[in-house]
Amino acid sequence: VQLQASGGGLVQPGGSLRLSCAASGFSLDYYTIGWFRQAPGKEREGISCISMSDGRTVYADSVKGRFTISRDNAKNTVYLQMNKLKPEDTAVYYCGTALLPKGMLDLAPGRYDYWGQGTQVTVSS
């Protein structure tokens, strides 16, 4: 059972990156998948999540209009398209899984119980 985040890197302000969160050994179909980030000295912040069953999404205000979360159930993968990146987006990005009550979406890290390793995103000129 593995959850793997990838796609991070160094990008200039205003640039784009696409992160992937791929699961192996289990199906994501009944989970909510969240993307989180943690900058040095700061708490882990929930930025977006998606219901794998119906595709509903939610975004933190800090990324709304710039980031887009999507899913590919056939590939057992969730993506985070990040556009118009800013230096303050610099962080280690993680994906996590949660089994939430039907109809519920939540960005609180404490609701997520399985995490992939992080991928570093650095936005700098």
JSON list of C-alpha atoms in Angstrom, two decimals:
[
{"chain": "A", "resi": 1, "resn": "VAL", "atom": "CA", "xyz": [0.00, 0.00, 0.00]},
{"chain": "A", "resi": 2, "resn": "GLN", "atom": "CA", "xyz": [1.59, 3.22, -1.13]},
{"chain": "A", "resi": 3, "resn": "LEU", "atom": "CA", "xyz": [0.65, 6.81, -1.82]},
{"chain": "A", "resi": 4, "resn": "GLN", "atom": "CA", "xyz": [3.24, 8.74, -3.78]},
{"chain": "A", "resi": 5, "resn": "ALA", "atom": "CA", "xyz": [3.36, 12.46, -4.51]},
{"chain": "A", "resi": 6, "resn": "SER", "atom": "CA", "xyz": [5.52, 13.72, -7.34]},
{"chain": "A", "resi": 7, "resn": "GLY", "atom": "CA", "xyz": [5.99, 16.62, -9.73]},
{"chain": "A", "resi": 8, "resn": "GLY", "atom": "CA", "xyz": [7.58, 19.24, -7.52]},
{"chain": "A", "resi": 9, "resn": "GLY", "atom": "CA", "xyz": [10.49, 21.38, -8.54]},
{"chain": "A", "resi": 10, "resn": "LEU", "atom": "CA", "xyz": [11.90, 24.86, -8.90]},
{"chain": "A", "resi": 11, "resn": "VAL", "atom": "CA", "xyz": [9.79, 27.35, -10.83]},
{"chain": "A", "resi": 12, "resn": "GLN", "atom": "CA", "xyz": [9.85, 31.11, -11.33]},
{"chain": "A", "resi": 13, "resn": "PRO", "atom": "CA", "xyz": [7.07, 33.31, -9.95]},
{"chain": "A", "resi": 14, "resn": "GLY", "atom": "CA", "xyz": [4.10, 33.21, -12.28]},
{"chain": "A", "resi": 15, "resn": "GLY", "atom": "CA", "xyz": [5.00, 29.75, -13.49]},
{"chain": "A", "resi": 16, "resn": "SER", "atom": "CA", "xyz": [3.14, 26.46, -13.30]},
{"chain": "A", "resi": 17, "resn": "LEU", "atom": "CA", "xyz": [3.63, 22.96, -11.99]},
{"chain": "A", "resi": 18, "resn": "ARG", "atom": "CA", "xyz": [1.45, 19.87, -11.91]},
{"chain": "A", "resi": 19, "resn": "LEU", "atom": "CA", "xyz": [1.67, 17.55, -8.94]},
{"chain": "A", "resi": 20, "resn": "SER", "atom": "CA", "xyz": [0.52, 13.95, -9.01]},
{"chain": "A", "resi": 21, "resn": "CYS", "atom": "CA", "xyz": [-0.62, 11.72, -6.17]},
{"chain": "A", "resi": 22, "resn": "ALA", "atom": "CA", "xyz": [-0.65, 8.08, -7.23]},
{"chain": "A", "resi": 23, "resn": "ALA", "atom": "CA", "xyz": [-1.91, 5.20, -5.13]},
{"chain": "A", "resi": 24, "resn": "SER", "atom": "CA", "xyz": [-0.84, 1.59, -5.43]},
{"chain": "A", "resi": 25, "resn": "GLY", "atom": "CA", "xyz": [-2.07, -1.42, -3.57]},
{"chain": "A", "resi": 26, "resn": "PHE", "atom": "CA", "xyz": [-5.50, 0.02, -2.86]},
{"chain": "A", "resi": 27, "resn": "SER", "atom": "CA", "xyz": [-8.26, 1.86, -4.70]},
{"chain": "A", "resi": 28, "resn": "LEU", "atom": "CA", "xyz": [-8.89, 5.53, -4.09]},
{"chain": "A", "resi": 29, "resn": "ASP", "atom": "CA", "xyz": [-12.49, 5.27, -5.27]},
{"chain": "A", "resi": 30, "resn": "TYR", "atom": "CA", "xyz": [-14.13, 5.70, -1.86]},
{"chain": "A", "resi": 31, "resn": "TYR", "atom": "CA", "xyz": [-11.73, 8.23, -0.42]},
{"chain": "A", "resi": 32, "resn": "THR", "atom": "CA", "xyz": [-11.38, 11.96, -0.22]},
{"chain": "A", "resi": 33, "resn": "ILE", "atom": "CA", "xyz": [-7.90, 12.96, -1.37]},
{"chain": "A", "resi": 34, "resn": "GLY", "atom": "CA", "xyz": [-6.39, 16.13, -0.04]},
{"chain": "A", "resi": 35, "resn": "TRP", "atom": "CA", "xyz": [-3.38, 18.21, -0.96]},
{"chain": "A", "resi": 36, "resn": "PHE", "atom": "CA", "xyz": [-1.51, 19.89, 1.85]},
{"chain": "A", "resi": 37, "resn": "ARG", "atom": "CA", "xyz": [1.63, 21.93, 2.17]},
{"chain": "A", "resi": 38, "resn": "GLN", "atom": "CA", "xyz": [4.06, 22.70, 4.93]},
{"chain": "A", "resi": 39, "resn": "ALA", "atom": "CA", "xyz": [6.60, 25.48, 4.86]},
{"chain": "A", "resi": 40, "resn": "PRO", "atom": "CA", "xyz": [9.53, 25.56, 7.32]},
{"chain": "A", "resi": 41, "resn": "GLY", "atom": "CA", "xyz": [8.39, 26.61, 10.75]},
{"chain": "A", "resi": 42, "resn": "LYS", "atom": "CA", "xyz": [4.71, 26.52, 9.80]},
{"chain": "A", "resi": 43, "resn": "GLU", "atom": "CA", "xyz": [1.89, 24.09, 10.37]},
{"chain": "A", "resi": 44, "resn": "ARG", "atom": "CA", "xyz": [0.63, 21.80, 7.65]},
{"chain": "A", "resi": 45, "resn": "GLU", "atom": "CA", "xyz": [-2.01, 23.63, 5.62]},
{"chain": "A", "resi": 46, "resn": "GLY", "atom": "CA", "xyz": [-4.85, 22.02, 3.69]},
{"chain": "A", "resi": 47, "resn": "ILE", "atom": "CA", "xyz": [-5.13, 23.61, 0.26]},
{"chain": "A", "resi": 48, "resn": "SER", "atom": "CA", "xyz": [-7.52, 21.44, -1.72]},
{"chain": "A", "resi": 49, "resn": "CYS", "atom": "CA", "xyz": [-9.38, 18.16, -1.64]},
{"chain": "A", "resi": 50, "resn": "ILE", "atom": "CA", "xyz": [-11.52, 16.09, -3.96]},
{"chain": "A", "resi": 51, "resn": "SER", "atom": "CA", "xyz": [-14.07, 13.37, -3.50]},
{"chain": "A", "resi": 52, "resn": "MET", "atom": "CA", "xyz": [-13.04, 10.42, -5.65]},
{"chain": "A", "resi": 53, "resn": "SER", "atom": "CA", "xyz": [-16.63, 9.20, -5.80]},
{"chain": "A", "resi": 54, "resn": "ASP", "atom": "CA", "xyz": [-18.33, 12.31, -7.16]},
{"chain": "A", "resi": 55, "resn": "GLY", "atom": "CA", "xyz": [-15.55, 14.74, -8.01]},
{"chain": "A", "resi": 56, "resn": "ARG", "atom": "CA", "xyz": [-16.65, 17.56, -5.72]},
{"chain": "A", "resi": 57, "resn": "THR", "atom": "CA", "xyz": [-13.83, 19.83, -4.70]},
{"chain": "A", "resi": 58, "resn": "VAL", "atom": "CA", "xyz": [-12.91, 22.50, -2.19]},
{"chain": "A", "resi": 59, "resn": "TYR", "atom": "CA", "xyz": [-10.06, 24.99, -2.11]},
{"chain": "A", "resi": 60, "resn": "ALA", "atom": "CA", "xyz": [-8.39, 27.13, 0.49]},
{"chain": "A", "resi": 61, "resn": "ASP", "atom": "CA", "xyz": [-8.70, 30.85, -0.13]},
{"chain": "A", "resi": 62, "resn": "SER", "atom": "CA", "xyz": [-4.93, 31.09, -0.56]},
{"chain": "A", "resi": 63, "resn": "VAL", "atom": "CA", "xyz": [-5.02, 29.02, -3.77]},
{"chain": "A", "resi": 64, "resn": "LYS", "atom": "CA", "xyz": [-8.55, 29.56, -5.09]},
{"chain": "A", "resi": 65, "resn": "GLY", "atom": "CA", "xyz": [-8.50, 30.59, -8.73]},
{"chain": "A", "resi": 66, "resn": "ARG", "atom": "CA", "xyz": [-4.87, 29.51, -9.21]},
{"chain": "A", "resi": 67, "resn": "PHE", "atom": "CA", "xyz": [-4.84, 25.80, -8.34]},
{"chain": "A", "resi": 68, "resn": "THR", "atom": "CA", "xyz": [-7.05, 23.07, -9.77]},
{"chain": "A", "resi": 69, "resn": "ILE", "atom": "CA", "xyz": [-7.46, 19.60, -8.33]},
{"chain": "A", "resi": 70, "resn": "SER", "atom": "CA", "xyz": [-8.62, 16.75, -10.54]},
{"chain": "A", "resi": 71, "resn": "ARG", "atom": "CA", "xyz": [-8.89, 12.99, -10.46]},
{"chain": "A", "resi": 72, "resn": "ASP", "atom": "CA", "xyz": [-8.38, 10.03, -12.77]},
{"chain": "A", "resi": 73, "resn": "ASN", "atom": "CA", "xyz": [-10.04, 7.06, -11.15]},
{"chain": "A", "resi": 74, "resn": "ALA", "atom": "CA", "xyz": [-8.80, 4.70, -13.86]},
{"chain": "A", "resi": 75, "resn": "LYS", "atom": "CA", "xyz": [-5.22, 5.67, -13.04]},
{"chain": "A", "resi": 76, "resn": "ASN", "atom": "CA", "xyz": [-5.90, 5.81, -9.30]},
{"chain": "A", "resi": 77, "resn": "THR", "atom": "CA", "xyz": [-4.31, 9.26, -9.33]},
{"chain": "A", "resi": 78, "resn": "VAL", "atom": "CA", "xyz": [-5.13, 12.78, -8.23]},
{"chain": "A", "resi": 79, "resn": "TYR", "atom": "CA", "xyz": [-3.52, 15.86, -9.74]},
{"chain": "A", "resi": 80, "resn": "LEU", "atom": "CA", "xyz": [-2.94, 19.39, -8.56]},
{"chain": "A", "resi": 81, "resn": "GLN", "atom": "CA", "xyz": [-2.42, 21.91, -11.34]},
{"chain": "A", "resi": 82, "resn": "MET", "atom": "CA", "xyz": [-0.73, 24.96, -9.87]},
{"chain": "A", "resi": 83, "resn": "ASN", "atom": "CA", "xyz": [-0.70, 28.16, -11.93]},
{"chain": "A", "resi": 84, "resn": "LYS", "atom": "CA", "xyz": [0.42, 31.71, -11.21]},
{"chain": "A", "resi": 85, "resn": "LEU", "atom": "CA", "xyz": [2.76, 30.43, -8.54]},
{"chain": "A", "resi": 86, "resn": "LYS", "atom": "CA", "xyz": [4.03, 32.84, -5.92]},
{"chain": "A", "resi": 87, "resn": "PRO", "atom": "CA", "xyz": [7.08, 32.70, -3.64]},
{"chain": "A", "resi": 88, "resn": "GLU", "atom": "CA", "xyz": [4.73, 32.11, -0.71]},
{"chain": "A", "resi": 89, "resn": "ASP", "atom": "CA", "xyz": [3.64, 28.85, -2.33]},
{"chain": "A", "resi": 90, "resn": "THR", "atom": "CA", "xyz": [7.08, 27.45, -1.54]},
{"chain": "A", "resi": 91, "resn": "ALA", "atom": "CA", "xyz": [6.63, 24.39, 0.68]},
{"chain": "A", "resi": 92, "resn": "VAL", "atom": "CA", "xyz": [6.73, 20.64, 0.82]},
{"chain": "A", "resi": 93, "resn": "TYR", "atom": "CA", "xyz": [3.49, 19.38, -0.69]},
{"chain": "A", "resi": 94, "resn": "TYR", "atom": "CA", "xyz": [1.79, 16.23, 0.57]},
{"chain": "A", "resi": 95, "resn": "CYS", "atom": "CA", "xyz": [-1.24, 14.24, -0.41]},
{"chain": "A", "resi": 96, "resn": "GLY", "atom": "CA", "xyz": [-3.36, 12.32, 2.03]},
{"chain": "A", "resi": 97, "resn": "THR", "atom": "CA", "xyz": [-6.45, 10.11, 2.14]},
{"chain": "A", "resi": 98, "resn": "ALA", "atom": "CA", "xyz": [-9.53, 10.39, 4.30]},
{"chain": "A", "resi": 99, "resn": "LEU", "atom": "CA", "xyz": [-12.73, 8.40, 4.65]},
{"chain": "A", "resi": 100, "resn": "LEU", "atom": "CA", "xyz": [-15.29, 11.13, 5.28]},
{"chain": "A", "resi": 101, "resn": "PRO", "atom": "CA", "xyz": [-19.04, 10.94, 5.73]},
{"chain": "A", "resi": 102, "resn": "LYS", "atom": "CA", "xyz": [-20.97, 11.11, 2.48]},
{"chain": "A", "resi": 103, "resn": "GLY", "atom": "CA", "xyz": [-21.24, 14.64, 1.19]},
{"chain": "A", "resi": 104, "resn": "MET", "atom": "CA", "xyz": [-18.52, 15.99, 3.42]},
{"chain": "A", "resi": 105, "resn": "LEU", "atom": "CA", "xyz": [-15.29, 17.65, 2.33]},
{"chain": "A", "resi": 106, "resn": "ASP", "atom": "CA", "xyz": [-12.72, 18.81, 4.85]},
{"chain": "A", "resi": 107, "resn": "LEU", "atom": "CA", "xyz": [-9.25, 20.37, 4.64]},
{"chain": "A", "resi": 108, "resn": "ALA", "atom": "CA", "xyz": [-8.29, 19.74, 8.26]},
{"chain": "A", "resi": 109, "resn": "PRO", "atom": "CA", "xyz": [-5.11, 17.62, 8.29]},
{"chain": "A", "resi": 110, "resn": "GLY", "atom": "CA", "xyz": [-6.36, 15.72, 11.32]},
{"chain": "A", "resi": 111, "resn": "ARG", "atom": "CA", "xyz": [-9.14, 14.16, 9.23]},
{"chain": "A", "resi": 112, "resn": "TYR", "atom": "CA", "xyz": [-6.58, 12.45, 6.98]},
{"chain": "A", "resi": 113, "resn": "ASP", "atom": "CA", "xyz": [-5.04, 9.23, 8.09]},
{"chain": "A", "resi": 114, "resn": "TYR", "atom": "CA", "xyz": [-2.70, 8.08, 5.35]},
{"chain": "A", "resi": 115, "resn": "TRP", "atom": "CA", "xyz": [0.00, 10.23, 3.81]},
{"chain": "A", "resi": 116, "resn": "GLY", "atom": "CA", "xyz": [2.41, 10.03, 0.95]},
{"chain": "A", "resi": 117, "resn": "GLN", "atom": "CA", "xyz": [5.93, 11.37, 1.12]},
{"chain": "A", "resi": 118, "resn": "GLY", "atom": "CA", "xyz": [6.17, 15.03, 0.24]},
{"chain": "A", "resi": 119, "resn": "THR", "atom": "CA", "xyz": [7.42, 16.73, -2.88]},
{"chain": "A", "resi": 120, "resn": "GLN", "atom": "CA", "xyz": [9.27, 20.05, -2.68]},
{"chain": "A", "resi": 121, "resn": "VAL", "atom": "CA", "xyz": [7.92, 23.05, -4.55]},
{"chain": "A", "resi": 122, "resn": "THR", "atom": "CA", "xyz": [10.16, 26.11, -4.66]},
{"chain": "A", "resi": 123, "resn": "VAL", "atom": "CA", "xyz": [9.01, 29.33, -6.29]},
{"chain": "A", "resi": 124, "resn": "SER", "atom": "CA", "xyz": [11.91, 31.69, -6.76]},
{"chain": "A", "resi": 125, "resn": "SER", "atom": "CA", "xyz": [13.53, 33.87, -9.38]}
]
